[in-house]
Amino acid sequence: MKRINIVLFSLLITISSSAQSWSALPWVRTSRGAADLAMAGAASMSSNNMAWAADGNSAMVPFCSDRMAVELGYMLYQPSGTNYVNAGFAYNVKGKIGVSASLSYGADPAYDIYNDSGKATGKYAPGQMKLGVGVAWRFVDFLSAGLNLRYAMQTLAPQVANNSFAADFVLMGKFGDFAVSAGALNFGTPVKSSSGQAFFPAASVKLAGMYDAVYASAHGLQINIDADYYLNNSFTAALGAQYGWKDMLFVRAGYRYAAESCPLPSFASVGLGCKFKGVRIDLTYLAWGTVKNTFNLGVGYSF
């Protein structure tokens, strides 16, 4: 009975405990990019998030000044204590075509396994894995389209696992220092419960905007804003900002509001970053909300 209760609790985490059927695998929607997460996950169009384009907005890759970006990351996600190891990659082909890929693996804390007589027989550590690929086409100078394909899998207990295939489609326009995007994110195949009930991935329709400018050749200001309407009739809205000095040192902050029953929580975030000769280090800390004490570290290279 104790083991059954543990499995049921894991299922409630993975598939929203509400009766809504559009909240499965919500952890897929958490940003893996440290620079993006420092701005509350609103910086999906920022060039600092280029390596993680396959996680939500591959349409931004052809607009980046860099040809290639790669990043490795580690995130400790609270309150679950999940340890994530992440990798992201993107390549810009002459400002016209973008290709991207990402991989994320999360290890949850282990729990005890009991037999029918209540005796502990060992431990089991649930795991999560997300694999994504993306492609983008800048079909006119100011407009691009991006498509991401994603596979997500989560193990809950021995021989108990969920998986889903999903896709994102985003249109992005850039006009001088301003950029806007609109897309449909994470629409995919359902996860089925033991009773056969279908729970679809946490899908949403997203609108986003960005202002990105440099003053006096040294002071960069970036402001990001986005809003998601999730198909379980909830929404989030986020605001994030970044100050950069000579494109070398960065200070970031953001806040995301999430309505009740939203797959993502409300939180505030802060972060620091540095970049020198293509090598970058970004650090993020979530300071408020149910996910406080979450931190994310990213180390990358671009040229």
Short mmCIF file of C-alpha atoms in Angstrom, two decimals:
data_model
loop_
_atom_site.label_atom_id
_atom_site.label_comp_id
_atom_site.label_asym_id
_atom_site.label_seq_id
_atom_site.Cartn_x
_atom_site.Cartn_y
_atom_site.Cartn_z
CA MET A 1 0.00 0.00 0.00
CA LYS A 2 2.83 2.40 0.82
CA ARG A 3 4.41 1.82 -2.57
CA ILE A 4 1.06 2.39 -4.28
CA ASN A 5 0.67 5.70 -2.47
CA ILE A 6 4.11 6.81 -3.66
CA VAL A 7 3.27 5.95 -7.26
CA LEU A 8 -0.05 7.78 -7.05
CA PHE A 9 1.68 10.84 -5.60
CA SER A 10 4.18 10.81 -8.49
CA LEU A 11 1.33 10.59 -10.97
CA LEU A 12 -0.32 13.61 -9.40
CA ILE A 13 2.89 15.58 -9.86
CA THR A 14 3.25 14.53 -13.48
CA ILE A 15 -0.39 14.84 -14.49
CA SER A 16 -2.12 17.85 -12.99
CA SER A 17 -4.27 16.95 -10.03
CA SER A 18 -7.14 19.00 -11.47
CA ALA A 19 -9.68 17.50 -13.82
CA GLN A 20 -8.21 19.50 -16.70
CA SER A 21 -6.68 17.34 -19.45
CA TRP A 22 -4.09 19.83 -20.80
CA SER A 23 -1.51 19.81 -18.00
CA ALA A 24 0.56 16.65 -18.47
CA LEU A 25 4.36 16.76 -18.07
CA PRO A 26 4.47 20.43 -17.00
CA TRP A 27 8.24 20.27 -16.30
CA VAL A 28 8.78 20.28 -20.08
CA ARG A 29 7.81 23.98 -20.12
CA THR A 30 10.50 25.09 -17.64
CA SER A 31 13.27 27.02 -19.40
CA ARG A 32 16.70 25.35 -19.42
CA GLY A 33 18.65 28.48 -20.46
CA ALA A 34 20.18 30.26 -17.47
CA ALA A 35 20.04 33.70 -19.13
CA ASP A 36 16.40 33.17 -20.12
CA LEU A 37 15.35 31.85 -16.70
CA ALA A 38 17.03 34.86 -15.02
CA MET A 39 14.49 36.98 -16.91
CA ALA A 40 11.59 34.78 -15.73
CA GLY A 41 11.67 32.72 -18.93
CA ALA A 42 10.52 35.69 -21.03
CA ALA A 43 13.73 36.01 -23.09
CA SER A 44 13.00 33.39 -25.77
CA MET A 45 13.98 35.87 -28.52
CA SER A 46 17.21 37.03 -26.86
CA SER A 47 20.49 36.12 -28.56
CA ASN A 48 21.72 35.06 -25.11
CA ASN A 49 19.23 32.19 -25.38
CA MET A 50 20.33 31.06 -28.85
CA ALA A 51 21.67 27.66 -27.71
CA TRP A 52 18.23 26.79 -26.26
CA ALA A 53 16.16 27.69 -29.34
CA ALA A 54 14.93 24.09 -29.68
CA ASP A 55 13.12 24.46 -26.35
CA GLY A 56 10.54 26.94 -27.65
CA ASN A 57 11.54 29.50 -30.30
CA SER A 58 13.79 28.26 -33.08
CA ALA A 59 12.57 31.17 -35.24
CA MET A 60 15.02 33.47 -33.42
CA VAL A 61 18.18 31.69 -34.70
CA PRO A 62 18.42 33.37 -38.16
CA PHE A 63 18.26 36.81 -36.48
CA CYS A 64 21.27 36.14 -34.23
CA SER A 65 24.62 37.76 -35.02
CA ASP A 66 26.48 34.57 -34.02
CA ARG A 67 26.89 31.66 -36.40
CA MET A 68 26.92 28.96 -33.72
CA ALA A 69 26.13 28.64 -30.01
CA VAL A 70 26.50 25.69 -27.66
CA GLU A 71 25.82 25.55 -23.92
CA LEU A 72 25.96 23.02 -21.09
CA GLY A 73 23.94 23.59 -17.96
CA TYR A 74 23.07 22.29 -14.53
CA MET A 75 19.85 23.12 -12.69
CA LEU A 76 18.69 22.15 -9.20
CA TYR A 77 14.92 22.49 -9.33
CA GLN A 78 12.98 23.03 -6.10
CA PRO A 79 10.94 21.94 -4.23
CA SER A 80 11.25 18.51 -5.88
CA GLY A 81 15.06 18.47 -5.57
CA THR A 82 15.37 17.34 -9.20
CA ASN A 83 18.90 17.59 -10.63
CA TYR A 84 18.91 18.50 -14.33
CA VAL A 85 21.84 18.19 -16.72
CA ASN A 86 21.17 20.11 -19.93
CA ALA A 87 22.78 20.70 -23.33
CA GLY A 88 21.73 23.08 -26.10
CA PHE A 89 23.02 23.81 -29.61
CA ALA A 90 22.08 26.12 -32.48
CA TYR A 91 23.60 26.94 -35.87
CA ASN A 92 22.79 29.96 -38.03
CA VAL A 93 23.23 29.41 -41.79
CA LYS A 94 23.92 32.83 -43.36
CA GLY A 95 21.06 34.53 -41.53
CA LYS A 96 18.50 32.50 -43.48
CA ILE A 97 18.27 29.02 -41.98
CA GLY A 98 18.56 27.95 -38.36
CA VAL A 99 18.98 24.46 -36.92
CA SER A 100 18.94 23.64 -33.22
CA ALA A 101 18.86 20.77 -30.75
CA SER A 102 18.58 20.31 -26.99
CA LEU A 103 18.80 17.51 -24.46
CA SER A 104 17.77 17.56 -20.81
CA TYR A 105 17.91 14.77 -18.23
CA GLY A 106 16.55 15.12 -14.70
CA ALA A 107 17.08 12.79 -11.75
CA ASP A 108 14.56 12.96 -8.90
CA PRO A 109 15.43 11.95 -5.33
CA ALA A 110 15.18 8.21 -4.71
CA TYR A 111 12.36 6.75 -2.62
CA ASP A 112 12.04 3.44 -0.78
CA ILE A 113 10.30 0.48 -2.41
CA TYR A 114 8.28 -1.85 -0.18
CA ASN A 115 6.90 -5.32 -0.80
CA ASP A 116 3.36 -6.42 0.08
CA SER A 117 4.37 -7.18 3.66
CA GLY A 118 5.73 -3.66 4.18
CA LYS A 119 9.43 -4.58 4.08
CA ALA A 120 11.81 -2.22 2.26
CA THR A 121 13.33 -4.01 -0.73
CA GLY A 122 15.38 -1.20 -2.24
CA LYS A 123 15.24 2.31 -3.63
CA TYR A 124 14.12 3.79 -6.94
CA ALA A 125 15.04 7.16 -8.45
CA PRO A 126 12.49 8.51 -10.98
CA GLY A 127 13.91 10.24 -14.04
CA GLN A 128 12.90 12.72 -16.73
CA MET A 129 14.27 13.18 -20.23
CA LYS A 130 13.54 15.73 -22.95
CA LEU A 131 14.99 15.71 -26.47
CA GLY A 132 14.24 18.44 -28.99
CA VAL A 133 15.22 19.49 -32.50
CA GLY A 134 14.31 22.67 -34.36
CA VAL A 135 14.51 24.28 -37.78
CA ALA A 136 13.85 27.87 -38.85
CA TRP A 137 13.56 29.79 -42.11
CA ARG A 138 13.90 33.56 -42.47
CA PHE A 139 11.76 33.89 -45.57
CA VAL A 140 11.80 37.70 -45.70
CA ASP A 141 14.31 40.08 -44.14
CA PHE A 142 12.15 40.93 -41.12
CA LEU A 143 10.19 37.69 -40.62
CA SER A 144 11.03 34.07 -39.83
CA ALA A 145 9.20 30.84 -38.97
CA GLY A 146 10.37 28.07 -36.67
CA LEU A 147 9.27 24.49 -36.02
CA ASN A 148 10.37 22.39 -33.05
CA LEU A 149 9.79 18.67 -32.50
CA ARG A 150 10.14 17.22 -29.01
CA TYR A 151 10.10 13.88 -27.21
CA ALA A 152 9.59 13.81 -23.44
CA MET A 153 9.68 10.78 -21.16
CA GLN A 154 9.29 10.36 -17.39
CA THR A 155 9.78 7.24 -15.30
CA LEU A 156 7.70 7.14 -12.12
CA ALA A 157 8.38 3.69 -10.69
CA PRO A 158 9.83 0.40 -11.94
CA GLN A 159 7.97 -0.41 -15.18
CA VAL A 160 5.84 2.75 -14.86
CA ALA A 161 6.60 5.50 -17.39
CA ASN A 162 4.93 8.22 -19.43
CA ASN A 163 6.03 9.68 -22.76
CA SER A 164 4.81 12.17 -25.33
CA PHE A 165 5.75 13.70 -28.69
CA ALA A 166 5.02 17.41 -29.11
CA ALA A 167 5.66 20.32 -31.50
CA ASP A 168 6.04 24.11 -31.42
CA PHE A 169 5.40 26.53 -34.26
CA VAL A 170 6.51 30.17 -33.94
CA LEU A 171 6.51 33.24 -36.20
CA MET A 172 8.96 36.02 -35.31
CA GLY A 173 9.41 39.52 -36.68
CA LYS A 174 12.31 41.91 -36.01
CA PHE A 175 12.09 45.63 -36.67
CA GLY A 176 15.19 47.54 -35.62
CA ASP A 177 15.51 47.35 -31.84
CA PHE A 178 12.11 45.67 -31.47
CA ALA A 179 11.05 42.05 -31.95
CA VAL A 180 7.71 40.27 -31.64
CA SER A 181 6.69 36.64 -31.87
CA ALA A 182 3.56 34.51 -31.75
CA GLY A 183 3.29 30.76 -31.58
CA ALA A 184 1.57 27.55 -30.57
CA LEU A 185 3.73 25.59 -28.12
CA ASN A 186 3.89 21.99 -26.93
CA PHE A 187 0.92 20.53 -28.81
CA GLY A 188 1.35 16.78 -28.79
CA THR A 189 0.30 13.22 -28.08
CA PRO A 190 -1.51 12.41 -24.82
CA VAL A 191 -0.24 10.67 -21.71
CA LYS A 192 -2.67 7.96 -20.59
CA SER A 193 -3.45 7.00 -17.01
CA SER A 194 -3.87 3.39 -15.87
CA SER A 195 -7.64 3.82 -16.39
CA GLY A 196 -7.08 4.91 -19.98
CA GLN A 197 -7.89 8.61 -19.47
CA ALA A 198 -5.89 10.89 -21.79
CA PHE A 199 -3.95 13.86 -20.44
CA PHE A 200 -2.43 16.12 -23.09
CA PRO A 201 0.87 18.03 -22.73
CA ALA A 202 0.83 21.51 -21.20
CA ALA A 203 0.13 23.35 -24.47
CA SER A 204 -0.29 27.10 -24.89
CA VAL A 205 -0.59 29.98 -27.32
CA LYS A 206 2.17 32.53 -26.73
CA LEU A 207 2.73 36.20 -27.58
CA ALA A 208 6.09 37.84 -26.82
CA GLY A 209 7.89 41.12 -27.32
CA MET A 210 11.48 42.35 -26.91
CA TYR A 211 13.31 45.67 -26.90
CA ASP A 212 17.08 45.34 -27.30
CA ALA A 213 19.32 48.38 -27.74
CA VAL A 214 22.85 49.64 -27.01
CA TYR A 215 23.56 53.16 -25.75
CA ALA A 216 26.88 55.02 -26.00
CA SER A 217 28.51 51.87 -27.46
CA ALA A 218 28.76 50.30 -24.01
CA HIS A 219 25.43 50.10 -22.20
CA GLY A 220 22.94 47.50 -23.37
CA LEU A 221 19.32 47.39 -22.27
CA GLN A 222 17.02 44.49 -23.03
CA ILE A 223 13.39 44.22 -21.94
CA ASN A 224 11.37 41.06 -22.56
CA ILE A 225 7.68 40.42 -22.05
CA ASP A 226 5.48 37.42 -22.83
CA ALA A 227 2.06 35.96 -22.15
CA ASP A 228 0.84 32.37 -22.50
CA TYR A 229 -2.73 31.16 -22.61
CA TYR A 230 -2.76 27.47 -21.65
CA LEU A 231 -5.44 25.15 -22.92
CA ASN A 232 -6.45 24.20 -19.38
CA ASN A 233 -7.94 27.74 -19.21
CA SER A 234 -5.07 29.31 -17.28
CA PHE A 235 -2.41 31.85 -18.24
CA THR A 236 0.98 33.26 -17.33
CA ALA A 237 2.59 36.64 -17.99
CA ALA A 238 6.24 37.55 -17.47
CA LEU A 239 8.52 40.58 -17.55
CA GLY A 240 12.30 40.32 -17.64
CA ALA A 241 15.12 42.84 -18.06
CA GLN A 242 18.86 42.75 -18.68
CA TYR A 243 21.57 45.38 -18.37
CA GLY A 244 24.79 44.63 -20.23
CA TRP A 245 28.13 46.43 -20.10
CA LYS A 246 30.17 46.21 -23.33
CA ASP A 247 28.49 42.88 -24.09
CA MET A 248 30.72 41.38 -21.39
CA LEU A 249 28.97 41.71 -18.01
CA PHE A 250 25.22 41.22 -17.48
CA VAL A 251 22.74 41.77 -14.67
CA ARG A 252 19.26 40.25 -15.06
CA ALA A 253 15.95 40.07 -13.22
CA GLY A 254 12.39 38.99 -13.92
CA TYR A 255 8.99 38.08 -12.57
CA ARG A 256 6.39 35.60 -13.84
CA TYR A 257 2.78 35.62 -12.72
CA ALA A 258 0.85 32.37 -13.08
CA ALA A 259 -2.89 32.08 -12.61
CA GLU A 260 -4.41 29.33 -10.49
CA SER A 261 -4.20 25.85 -12.10
CA CYS A 262 -1.43 27.01 -14.45
CA PRO A 263 1.16 24.29 -15.21
CA LEU A 264 3.94 26.77 -14.31
CA PRO A 265 4.24 28.55 -10.94
CA SER A 266 4.67 32.24 -10.17
CA PHE A 267 8.26 33.20 -9.34
CA ALA A 268 10.81 36.00 -9.24
CA SER A 269 14.33 35.54 -10.61
CA VAL A 270 17.73 37.25 -10.61
CA GLY A 271 20.90 36.43 -12.47
CA LEU A 272 24.43 37.40 -13.47
CA GLY A 273 26.40 36.64 -16.60
CA CYS A 274 29.76 37.28 -18.22
CA LYS A 275 31.10 36.75 -21.74
CA PHE A 276 34.67 36.97 -23.04
CA LYS A 277 36.01 35.89 -26.44
CA GLY A 278 32.93 33.78 -27.07
CA VAL A 279 32.97 31.97 -23.72
CA ARG A 280 30.00 32.74 -21.48
CA ILE A 281 28.96 31.85 -17.92
CA ASP A 282 25.42 32.55 -16.67
CA LEU A 283 23.99 32.00 -13.21
CA THR A 284 20.32 32.25 -12.17
CA TYR A 285 18.59 32.09 -8.80
CA LEU A 286 14.84 31.92 -8.18
CA ALA A 287 14.18 33.94 -5.05
CA TRP A 288 10.44 33.72 -4.51
CA GLY A 289 7.46 31.43 -4.96
CA THR A 290 7.06 27.69 -4.60
CA VAL A 291 10.22 27.15 -6.69
CA LYS A 292 12.44 29.45 -4.59
CA ASN A 293 16.03 28.24 -4.07
CA THR A 294 16.09 26.84 -7.61
CA PHE A 295 19.34 27.74 -9.36
CA ASN A 296 20.65 27.25 -12.88
CA LEU A 297 24.24 27.44 -14.13
CA GLY A 298 25.15 27.58 -17.81
CA VAL A 299 28.55 27.52 -19.52
CA GLY A 300 28.65 28.11 -23.25
CA TYR A 301 30.59 29.15 -26.32
CA SER A 302 29.52 31.05 -29.42
CA PHE A 303 31.13 32.61 -32.49
#
